Short mmCIF file of C-alpha atoms in Angstrom, two decimals:
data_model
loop_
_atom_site.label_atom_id
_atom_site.label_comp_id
_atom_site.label_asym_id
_atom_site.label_seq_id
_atom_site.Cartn_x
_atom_site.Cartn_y
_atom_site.Cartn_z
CA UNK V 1 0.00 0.00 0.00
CA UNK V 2 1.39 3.53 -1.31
CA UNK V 3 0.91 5.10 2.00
CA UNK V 4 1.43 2.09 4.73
CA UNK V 5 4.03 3.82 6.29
CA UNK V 6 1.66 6.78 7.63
CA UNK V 7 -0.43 3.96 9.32
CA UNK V 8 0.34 2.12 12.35
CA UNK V 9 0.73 -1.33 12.43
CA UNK V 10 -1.73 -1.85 15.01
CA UNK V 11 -4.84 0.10 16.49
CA UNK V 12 -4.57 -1.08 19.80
CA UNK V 13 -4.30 -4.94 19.39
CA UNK V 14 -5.84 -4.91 16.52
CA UNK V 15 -3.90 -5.41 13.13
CA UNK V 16 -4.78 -3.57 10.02
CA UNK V 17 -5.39 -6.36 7.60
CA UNK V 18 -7.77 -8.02 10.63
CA UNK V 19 -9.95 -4.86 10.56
CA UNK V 20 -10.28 -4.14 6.90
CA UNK V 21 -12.22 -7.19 6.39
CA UNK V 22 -14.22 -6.91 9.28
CA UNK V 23 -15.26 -3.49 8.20
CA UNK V 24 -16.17 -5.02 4.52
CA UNK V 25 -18.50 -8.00 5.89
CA UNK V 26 -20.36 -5.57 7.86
CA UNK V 27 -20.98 -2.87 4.72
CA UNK V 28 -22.03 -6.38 2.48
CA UNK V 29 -24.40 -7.42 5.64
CA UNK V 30 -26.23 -3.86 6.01
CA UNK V 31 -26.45 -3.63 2.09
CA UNK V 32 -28.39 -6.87 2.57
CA UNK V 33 -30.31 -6.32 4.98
CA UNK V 34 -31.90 -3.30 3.42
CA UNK V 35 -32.51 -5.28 0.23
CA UNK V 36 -34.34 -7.96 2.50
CA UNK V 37 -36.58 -4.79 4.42
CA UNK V 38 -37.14 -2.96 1.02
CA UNK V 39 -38.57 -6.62 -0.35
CA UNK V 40 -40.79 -7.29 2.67
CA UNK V 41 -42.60 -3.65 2.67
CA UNK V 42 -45.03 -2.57 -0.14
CA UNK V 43 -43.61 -1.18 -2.64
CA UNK V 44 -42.60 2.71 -1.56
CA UNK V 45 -43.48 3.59 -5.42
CA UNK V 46 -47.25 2.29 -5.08
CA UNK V 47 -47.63 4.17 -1.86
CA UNK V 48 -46.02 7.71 -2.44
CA UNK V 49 -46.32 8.03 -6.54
CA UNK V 50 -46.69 11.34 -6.91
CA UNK V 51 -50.44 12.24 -8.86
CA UNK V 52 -49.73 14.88 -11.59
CA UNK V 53 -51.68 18.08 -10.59
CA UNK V 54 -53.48 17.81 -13.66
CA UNK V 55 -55.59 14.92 -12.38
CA UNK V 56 -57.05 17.05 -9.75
CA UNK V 57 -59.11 18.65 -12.77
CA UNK V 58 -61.93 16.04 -13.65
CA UNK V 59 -62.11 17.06 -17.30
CA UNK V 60 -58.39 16.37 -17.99
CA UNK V 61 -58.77 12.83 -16.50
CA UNK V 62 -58.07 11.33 -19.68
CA UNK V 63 -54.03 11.73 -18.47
CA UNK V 64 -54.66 9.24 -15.71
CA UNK V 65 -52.30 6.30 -16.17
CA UNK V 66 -52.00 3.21 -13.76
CA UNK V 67 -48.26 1.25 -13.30
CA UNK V 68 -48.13 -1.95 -14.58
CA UNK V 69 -48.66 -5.41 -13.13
CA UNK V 70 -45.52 -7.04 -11.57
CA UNK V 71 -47.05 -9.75 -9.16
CA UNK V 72 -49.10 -12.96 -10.18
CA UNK V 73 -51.40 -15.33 -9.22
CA UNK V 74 -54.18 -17.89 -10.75
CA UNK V 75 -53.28 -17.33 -14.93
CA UNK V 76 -55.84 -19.03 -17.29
CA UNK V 77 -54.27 -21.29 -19.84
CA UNK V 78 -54.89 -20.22 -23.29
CA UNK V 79 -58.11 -22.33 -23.90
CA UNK V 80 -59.41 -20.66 -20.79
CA UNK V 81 -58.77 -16.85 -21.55
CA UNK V 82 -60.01 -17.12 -25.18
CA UNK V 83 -63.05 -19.66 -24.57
CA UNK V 84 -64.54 -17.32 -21.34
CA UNK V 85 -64.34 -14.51 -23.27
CA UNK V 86 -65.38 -15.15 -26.48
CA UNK V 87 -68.45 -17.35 -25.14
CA UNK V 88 -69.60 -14.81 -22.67
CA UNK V 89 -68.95 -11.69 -25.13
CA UNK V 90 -71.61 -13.54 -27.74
CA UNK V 91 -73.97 -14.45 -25.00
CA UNK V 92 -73.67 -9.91 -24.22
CA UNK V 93 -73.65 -8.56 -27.67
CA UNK V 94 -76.95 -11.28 -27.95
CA UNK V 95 -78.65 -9.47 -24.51
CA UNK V 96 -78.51 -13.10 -23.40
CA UNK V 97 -76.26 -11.79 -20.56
CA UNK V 98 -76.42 -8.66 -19.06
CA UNK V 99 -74.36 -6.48 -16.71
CA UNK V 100 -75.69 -3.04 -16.09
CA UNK V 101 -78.26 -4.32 -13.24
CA UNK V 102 -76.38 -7.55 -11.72
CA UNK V 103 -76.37 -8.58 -8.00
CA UNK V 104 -74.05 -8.08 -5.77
CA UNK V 105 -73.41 -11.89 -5.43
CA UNK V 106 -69.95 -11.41 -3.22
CA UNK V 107 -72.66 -10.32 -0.28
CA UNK V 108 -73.28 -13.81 0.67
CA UNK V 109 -69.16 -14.97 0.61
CA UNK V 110 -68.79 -11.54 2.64
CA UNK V 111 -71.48 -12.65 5.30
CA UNK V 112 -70.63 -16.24 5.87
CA UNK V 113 -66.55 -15.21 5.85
CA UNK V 114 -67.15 -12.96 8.66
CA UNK V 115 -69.68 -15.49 10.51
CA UNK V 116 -70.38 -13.75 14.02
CA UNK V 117 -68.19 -10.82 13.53
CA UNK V 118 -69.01 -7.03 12.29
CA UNK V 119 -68.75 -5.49 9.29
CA UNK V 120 -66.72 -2.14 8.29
CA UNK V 121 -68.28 -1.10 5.29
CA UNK V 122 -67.49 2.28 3.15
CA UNK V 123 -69.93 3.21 0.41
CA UNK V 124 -68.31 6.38 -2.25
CA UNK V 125 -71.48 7.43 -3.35
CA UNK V 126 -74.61 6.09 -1.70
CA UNK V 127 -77.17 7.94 -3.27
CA UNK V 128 -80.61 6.86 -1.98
CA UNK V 129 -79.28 4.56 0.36
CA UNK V 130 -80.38 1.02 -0.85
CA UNK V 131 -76.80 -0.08 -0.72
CA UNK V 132 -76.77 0.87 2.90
CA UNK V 133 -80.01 -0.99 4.01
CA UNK V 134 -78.95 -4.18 1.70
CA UNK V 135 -75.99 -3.92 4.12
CA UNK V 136 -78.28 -4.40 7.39
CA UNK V 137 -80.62 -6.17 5.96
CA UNK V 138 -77.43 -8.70 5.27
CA UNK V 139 -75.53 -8.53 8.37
CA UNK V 140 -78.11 -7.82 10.93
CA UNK V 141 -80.66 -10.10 11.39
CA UNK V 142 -82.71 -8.49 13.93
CA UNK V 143 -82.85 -5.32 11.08
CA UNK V 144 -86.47 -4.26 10.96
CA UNK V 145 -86.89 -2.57 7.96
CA UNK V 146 -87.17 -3.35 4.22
CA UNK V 147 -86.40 -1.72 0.77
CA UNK V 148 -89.64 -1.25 0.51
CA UNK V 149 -89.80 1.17 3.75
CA UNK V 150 -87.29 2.86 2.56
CA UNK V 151 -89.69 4.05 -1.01
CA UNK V 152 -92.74 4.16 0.87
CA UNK V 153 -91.19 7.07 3.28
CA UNK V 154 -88.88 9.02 0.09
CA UNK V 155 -92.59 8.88 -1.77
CA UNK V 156 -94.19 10.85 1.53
CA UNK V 157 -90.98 12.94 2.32
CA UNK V 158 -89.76 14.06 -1.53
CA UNK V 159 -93.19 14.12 -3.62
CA UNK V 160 -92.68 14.60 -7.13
CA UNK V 161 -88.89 13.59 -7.31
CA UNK V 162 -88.24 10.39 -10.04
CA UNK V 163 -86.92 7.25 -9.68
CA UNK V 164 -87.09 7.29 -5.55
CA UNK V 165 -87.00 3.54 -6.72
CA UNK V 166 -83.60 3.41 -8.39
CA UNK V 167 -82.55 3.24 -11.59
CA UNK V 168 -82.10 -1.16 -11.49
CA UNK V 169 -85.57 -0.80 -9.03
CA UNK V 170 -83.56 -1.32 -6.13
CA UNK V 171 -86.52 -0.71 -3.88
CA UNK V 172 -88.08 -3.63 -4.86
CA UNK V 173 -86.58 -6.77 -3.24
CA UNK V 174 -83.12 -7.73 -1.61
CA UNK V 175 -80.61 -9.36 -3.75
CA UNK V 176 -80.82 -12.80 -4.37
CA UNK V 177 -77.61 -13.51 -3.35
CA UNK V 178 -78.26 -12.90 -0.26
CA UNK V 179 -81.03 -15.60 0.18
CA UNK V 180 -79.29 -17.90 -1.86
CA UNK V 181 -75.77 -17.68 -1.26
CA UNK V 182 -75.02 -19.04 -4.87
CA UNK V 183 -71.88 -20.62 -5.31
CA UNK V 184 -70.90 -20.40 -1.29
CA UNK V 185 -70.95 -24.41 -0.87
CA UNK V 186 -71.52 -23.09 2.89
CA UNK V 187 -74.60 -22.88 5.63
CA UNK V 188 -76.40 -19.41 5.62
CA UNK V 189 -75.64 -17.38 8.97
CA UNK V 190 -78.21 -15.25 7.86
CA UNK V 191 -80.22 -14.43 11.18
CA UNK V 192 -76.91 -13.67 13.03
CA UNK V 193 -76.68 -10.47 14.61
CA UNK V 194 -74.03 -8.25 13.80
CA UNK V 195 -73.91 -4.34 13.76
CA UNK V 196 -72.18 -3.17 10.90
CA UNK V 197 -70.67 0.08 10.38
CA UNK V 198 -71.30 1.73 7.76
CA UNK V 199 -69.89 5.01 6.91
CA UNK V 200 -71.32 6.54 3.88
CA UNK V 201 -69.77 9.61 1.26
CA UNK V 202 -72.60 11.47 -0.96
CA UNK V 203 -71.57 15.03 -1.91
CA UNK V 204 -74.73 15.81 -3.46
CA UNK V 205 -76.78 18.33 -1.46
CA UNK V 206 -80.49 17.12 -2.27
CA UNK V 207 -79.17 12.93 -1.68
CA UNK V 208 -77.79 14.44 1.44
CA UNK V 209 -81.18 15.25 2.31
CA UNK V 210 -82.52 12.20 1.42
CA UNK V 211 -79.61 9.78 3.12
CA UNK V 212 -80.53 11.88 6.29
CA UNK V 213 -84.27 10.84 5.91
CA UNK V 214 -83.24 7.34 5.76
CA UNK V 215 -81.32 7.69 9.23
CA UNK V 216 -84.37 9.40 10.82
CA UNK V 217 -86.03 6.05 10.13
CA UNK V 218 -84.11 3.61 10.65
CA UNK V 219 -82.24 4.91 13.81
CA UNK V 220 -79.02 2.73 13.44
CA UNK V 221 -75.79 4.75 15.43
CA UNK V 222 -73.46 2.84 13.65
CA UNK V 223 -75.00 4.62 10.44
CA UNK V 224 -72.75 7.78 9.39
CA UNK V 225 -73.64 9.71 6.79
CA UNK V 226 -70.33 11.70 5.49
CA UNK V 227 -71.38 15.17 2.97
CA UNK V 228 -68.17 14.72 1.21
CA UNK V 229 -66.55 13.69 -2.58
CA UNK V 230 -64.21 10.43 -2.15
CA UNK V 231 -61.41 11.51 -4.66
CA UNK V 232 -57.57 11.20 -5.35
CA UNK V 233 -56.79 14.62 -3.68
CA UNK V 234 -58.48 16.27 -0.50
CA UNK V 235 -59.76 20.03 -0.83
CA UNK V 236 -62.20 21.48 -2.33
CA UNK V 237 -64.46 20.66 -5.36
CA UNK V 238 -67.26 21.57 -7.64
CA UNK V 239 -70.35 19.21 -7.91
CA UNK V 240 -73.25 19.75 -9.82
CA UNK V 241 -76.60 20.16 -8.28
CA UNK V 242 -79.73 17.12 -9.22
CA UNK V 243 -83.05 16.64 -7.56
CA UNK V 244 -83.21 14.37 -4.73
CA UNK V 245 -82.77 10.57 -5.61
CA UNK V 246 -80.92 11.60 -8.93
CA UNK V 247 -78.41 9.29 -9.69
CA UNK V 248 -75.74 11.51 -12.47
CA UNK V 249 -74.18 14.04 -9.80
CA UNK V 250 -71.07 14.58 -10.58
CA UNK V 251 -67.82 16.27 -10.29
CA UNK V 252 -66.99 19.49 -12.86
CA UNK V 253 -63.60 21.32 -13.66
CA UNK V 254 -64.86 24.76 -12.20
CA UNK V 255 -68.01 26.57 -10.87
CA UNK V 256 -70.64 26.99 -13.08
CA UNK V 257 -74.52 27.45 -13.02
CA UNK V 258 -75.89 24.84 -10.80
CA UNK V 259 -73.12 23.55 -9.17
CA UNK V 260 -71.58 23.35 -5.59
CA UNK V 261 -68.84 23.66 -3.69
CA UNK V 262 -68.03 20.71 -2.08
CA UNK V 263 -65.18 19.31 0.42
CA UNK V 264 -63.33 16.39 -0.90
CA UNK V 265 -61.09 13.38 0.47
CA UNK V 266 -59.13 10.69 -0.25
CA UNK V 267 -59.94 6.90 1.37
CA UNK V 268 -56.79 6.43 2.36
CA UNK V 269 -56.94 10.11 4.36
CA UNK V 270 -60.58 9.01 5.99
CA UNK V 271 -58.97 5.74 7.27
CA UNK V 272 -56.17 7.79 9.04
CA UNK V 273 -57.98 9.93 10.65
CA UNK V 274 -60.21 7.57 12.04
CA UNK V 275 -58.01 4.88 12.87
CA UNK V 276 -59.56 2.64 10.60
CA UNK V 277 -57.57 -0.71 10.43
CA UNK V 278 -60.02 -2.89 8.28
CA UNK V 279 -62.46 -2.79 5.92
CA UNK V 280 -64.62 -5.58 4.98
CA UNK V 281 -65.78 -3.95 2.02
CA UNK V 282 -65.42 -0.83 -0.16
CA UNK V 283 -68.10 0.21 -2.25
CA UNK V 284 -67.52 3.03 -5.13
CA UNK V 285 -69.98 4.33 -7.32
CA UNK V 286 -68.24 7.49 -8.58
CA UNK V 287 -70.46 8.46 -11.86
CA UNK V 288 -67.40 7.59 -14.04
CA UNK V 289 -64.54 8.80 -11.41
CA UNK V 290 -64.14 5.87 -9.96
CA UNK V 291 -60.44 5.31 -10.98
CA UNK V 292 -59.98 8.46 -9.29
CA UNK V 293 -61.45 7.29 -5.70
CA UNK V 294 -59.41 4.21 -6.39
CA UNK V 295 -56.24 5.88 -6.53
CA UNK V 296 -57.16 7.73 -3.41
CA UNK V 297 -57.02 4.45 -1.58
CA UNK V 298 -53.47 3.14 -2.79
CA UNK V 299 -52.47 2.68 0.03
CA UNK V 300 -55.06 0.89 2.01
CA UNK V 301 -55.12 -1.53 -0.77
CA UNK V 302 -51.08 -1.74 -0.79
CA UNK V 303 -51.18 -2.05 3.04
CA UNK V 304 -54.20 -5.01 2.41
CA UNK V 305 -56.65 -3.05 5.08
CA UNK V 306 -59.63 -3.64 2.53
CA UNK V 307 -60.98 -6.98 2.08
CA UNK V 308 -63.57 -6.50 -0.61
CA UNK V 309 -63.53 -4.21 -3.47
CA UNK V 310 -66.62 -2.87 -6.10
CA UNK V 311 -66.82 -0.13 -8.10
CA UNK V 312 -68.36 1.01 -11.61
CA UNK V 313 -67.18 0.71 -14.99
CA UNK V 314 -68.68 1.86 -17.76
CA UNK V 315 -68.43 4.77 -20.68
CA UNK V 316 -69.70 8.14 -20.15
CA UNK V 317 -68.93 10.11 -22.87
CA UNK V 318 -69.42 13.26 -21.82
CA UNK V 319 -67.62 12.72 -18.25
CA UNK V 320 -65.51 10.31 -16.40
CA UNK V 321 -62.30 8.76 -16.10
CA UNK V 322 -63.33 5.79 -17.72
CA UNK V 323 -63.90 7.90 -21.41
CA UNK V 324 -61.23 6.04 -24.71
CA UNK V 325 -57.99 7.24 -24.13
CA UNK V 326 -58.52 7.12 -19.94
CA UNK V 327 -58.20 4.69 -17.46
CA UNK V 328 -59.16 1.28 -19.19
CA UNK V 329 -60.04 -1.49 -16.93
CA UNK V 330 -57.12 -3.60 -18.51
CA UNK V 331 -55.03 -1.34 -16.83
CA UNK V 332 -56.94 -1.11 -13.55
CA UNK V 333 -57.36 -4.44 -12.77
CA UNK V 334 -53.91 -4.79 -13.73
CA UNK V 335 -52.92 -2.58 -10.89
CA UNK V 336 -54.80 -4.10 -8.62
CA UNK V 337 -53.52 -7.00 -9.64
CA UNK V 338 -50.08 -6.27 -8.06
CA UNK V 339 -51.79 -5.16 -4.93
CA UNK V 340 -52.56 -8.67 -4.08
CA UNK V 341 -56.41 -8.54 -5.28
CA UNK V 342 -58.73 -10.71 -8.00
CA UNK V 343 -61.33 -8.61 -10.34
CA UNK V 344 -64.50 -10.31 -11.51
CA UNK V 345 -66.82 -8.81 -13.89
CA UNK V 346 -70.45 -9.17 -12.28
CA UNK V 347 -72.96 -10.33 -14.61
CA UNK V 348 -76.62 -11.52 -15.07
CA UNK V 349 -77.43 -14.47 -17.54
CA UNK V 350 -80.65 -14.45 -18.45
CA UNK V 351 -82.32 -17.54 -17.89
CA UNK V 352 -85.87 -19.03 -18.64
CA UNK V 353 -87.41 -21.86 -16.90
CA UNK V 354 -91.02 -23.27 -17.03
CA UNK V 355 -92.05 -21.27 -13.94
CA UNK V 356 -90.88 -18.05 -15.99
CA UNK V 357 -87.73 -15.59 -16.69
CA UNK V 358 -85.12 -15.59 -13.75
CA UNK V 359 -81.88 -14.62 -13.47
CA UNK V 360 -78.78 -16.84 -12.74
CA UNK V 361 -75.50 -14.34 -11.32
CA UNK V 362 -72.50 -15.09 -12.34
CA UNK V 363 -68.97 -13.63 -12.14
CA UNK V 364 -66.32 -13.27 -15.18
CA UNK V 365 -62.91 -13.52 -14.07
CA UNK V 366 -60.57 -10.54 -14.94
CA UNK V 367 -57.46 -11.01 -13.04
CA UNK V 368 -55.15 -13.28 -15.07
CA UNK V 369 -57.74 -14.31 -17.33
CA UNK V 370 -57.60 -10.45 -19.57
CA UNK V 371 -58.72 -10.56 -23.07
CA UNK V 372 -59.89 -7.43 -25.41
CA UNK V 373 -63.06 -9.19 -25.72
CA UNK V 374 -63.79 -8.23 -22.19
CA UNK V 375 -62.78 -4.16 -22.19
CA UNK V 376 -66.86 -3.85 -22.68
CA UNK V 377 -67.25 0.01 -21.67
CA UNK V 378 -70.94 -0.64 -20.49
CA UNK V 379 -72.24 0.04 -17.50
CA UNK V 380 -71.23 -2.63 -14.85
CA UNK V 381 -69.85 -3.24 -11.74
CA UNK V 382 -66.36 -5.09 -10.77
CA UNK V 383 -65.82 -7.01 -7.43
CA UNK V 384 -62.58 -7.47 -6.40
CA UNK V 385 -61.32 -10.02 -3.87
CA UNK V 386 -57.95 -9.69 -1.62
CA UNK V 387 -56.01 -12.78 -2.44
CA UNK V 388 -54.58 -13.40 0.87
CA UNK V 389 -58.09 -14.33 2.22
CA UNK V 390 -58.17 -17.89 0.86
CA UNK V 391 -61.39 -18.99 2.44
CA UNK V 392 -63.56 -15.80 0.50
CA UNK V 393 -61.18 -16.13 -2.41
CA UNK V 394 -62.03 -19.69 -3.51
CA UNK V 395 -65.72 -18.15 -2.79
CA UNK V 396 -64.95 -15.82 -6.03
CA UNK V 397 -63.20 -17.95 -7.94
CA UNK V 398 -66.03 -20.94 -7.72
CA UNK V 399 -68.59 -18.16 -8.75
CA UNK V 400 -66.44 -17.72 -11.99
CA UNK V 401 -68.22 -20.32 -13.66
CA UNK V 402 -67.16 -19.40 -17.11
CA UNK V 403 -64.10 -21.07 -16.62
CA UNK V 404 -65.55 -24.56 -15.84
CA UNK V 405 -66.69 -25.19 -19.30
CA UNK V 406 -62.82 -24.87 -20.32
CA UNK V 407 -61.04 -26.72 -17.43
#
């Protein structure tokens, strides 16, 4: 060494050459033990990616971009993929299946999963509140009110206003999934009582109105109705004004007749401040800004603190995330994907027996099964399943019934 001679021999009695590699084993043992932390912990980049200002502007949501898949799980084999699409695509563009009304079949899985204990449950967008009293009506068997209360009181309170009833006449009767519990393979714990919570986001002023009816009525504490957007950013907004029970409120790039201003959130935000660890399910209905909401909850679905995803696809032209050149739901599920969760498409195959028309509900499976065939842009709803929950997960996947004619 050039300039041994300036260095002792010795550091007490220690040699040199017994140090120097000493001090090299320990640099090669912290360099890998921050490889094995970084490879245990979600990925920093899916928790802190920076969101482009311009996607806190609605109109200018066709920018929004989601990362790539990385992780994998179930993967159809090629006979699978092509034959589920292509059979269930002809059975859609035929009206022989549909998907713009379908039941919420996960209910049932989500019920007997739990068995005796109760439910988180965040609705983005509740609207008229059917989603909320399905919930009860699901998890609380001692509940003492139907769908049908729920009309017969927004017909006396809000005279005049349409489709009190919902748009897929949700005041009519409970899902069938629900009494059923298609697909479950288990025994119904149907009259269990459990007290959900429920904490549910509607922005719009006159649904506001109508959400607080419902909680005069029913009288349920664990029942929080939240006046706020569920969005990618927290702040303010503006929302456009509908009648009461409207279902096309929406968000808008800037003030305008008939709009509001309106305080906004993110899910991820909301869980933080309340010290929410868990949520059985999350429920988005967004009017086309779903993706947005989604994005908002990074990274409570990085973290795995939400058990059950649904939100709405579909193509608004005129609004949305969701619009060609957007967010596609290739790309979404995709994303999700490498969170650790499995997308079904919920659908409705109509079926005809001697007794009459009835419906049989049925899921398509997204996550490793993708094909074009599949990017429908109609009005829908996808369920999404964390795959760590094995018990619920083979629930989903035994739903998927598509996939049984090509095993």
């Amino acid at each position: 060494m050039k300039y041994s001679k300036y260095l002792p021999s010795r550091v007490g009695n220690v040699k040199w050459n017994m140090v120097v590699p000493v001090v090299i084993s320990l640099i090669f043992l912290m360099i890998l033990w921050q490889q094995l932390v970084r490879r245990s912990s979600p990925d920093s980049s899916l928790l802190m990616r920076s969101i482009p200002q311009s996607y806190y502007v609605p109109t200018v949501a066709r920018d929004l971009r989601f990362p790539p898949a990385r992780s994998r799980a179930f993967r159809c084999s090629d006979a699978q993929r092509v034959g589920q699409a292509a059979t269930w695509r002809a059975l859609l563009d035929s009206q022989e299946v549909s998907v713009n009304c379908a039941d919420s079949v996960y209910l049932g899985f989500v019920r007997e999963f739990l068995q005796e204990q109760a439910p988180v449950l965040i609705n983005v967008g509740a609207n008229k509140g059917y989603g909320i009293m399905q919930w009860l009506i699901a998890f609380d068997g001692s509940f003492g009110f139907s769908l049908k209360d729920a009309y017969t009181m927004y017909e006396s309170r809000f005279k005049g206003q349409p489709r009190l009833c919902g748009v897929c006449q949700d005041c009519e009767e409970v899902p069938r999934s629900l009494s059923l519990l298609s697909h479950s393979g288990v025994n119904s714990t149907a009259t269990l009582i459990r007290k959900p919570v429920i904490y549910a986001f509607e922005p719009a002023v006159n649904n506001s109105l109508v959400l607080k009816a419902l909680k005069d009525m029913i009288q349920y504490p664990s029942v929080e109705i939240i006046r706020a957007a569920a969005s990618n950013v927290t702040g303010k907004m503006y929302f456009t004004n509908c009648a009461a029970g409207q279902e096309t409120c929406r968000l808008v790039a800037g003030a305008g007749k008939g709009t509001t201003v309106i305080d906004a959130t993110t899910i991820d935000r909301f869980l933080q401040t309340r010290n929410i660890q868990k949520v059985d399910i999350l429920k988005i209905d967004a009017e086309g800004y779903d993706p947005l909401v989604l994005q908002g909850a990074q990274s409570a679905l990085a973290l795995h603190k939400i058990r059950v995803l649904e939100f709405e696809y579909h193509e608004i032209e005129q609004w949305g995330a969701w619009r060609r050149g957007s967010s596609s739901l290739e790309e979404v599920t995709a994303w999700l994907d490498d969170l650790g969760y499995d997308c079904y498409l919920e659908s409705a195959m109509n079926k005809v027996t001697k007794t009459g028309a009835t419906l049989q509900f049925d899921l398509v499976r997204l996550t490793g099964c993708w094909d074009s065939r599949l990017e429908i842009r109609k009005w829908s709803n996808v369920a999404c399943v964390l795959r760590e929950e094995l018990e619920m997960s083979m629930m989903f996947f035994k739903a998927s019934r598509w996939l049984d004619l090509y095993i």
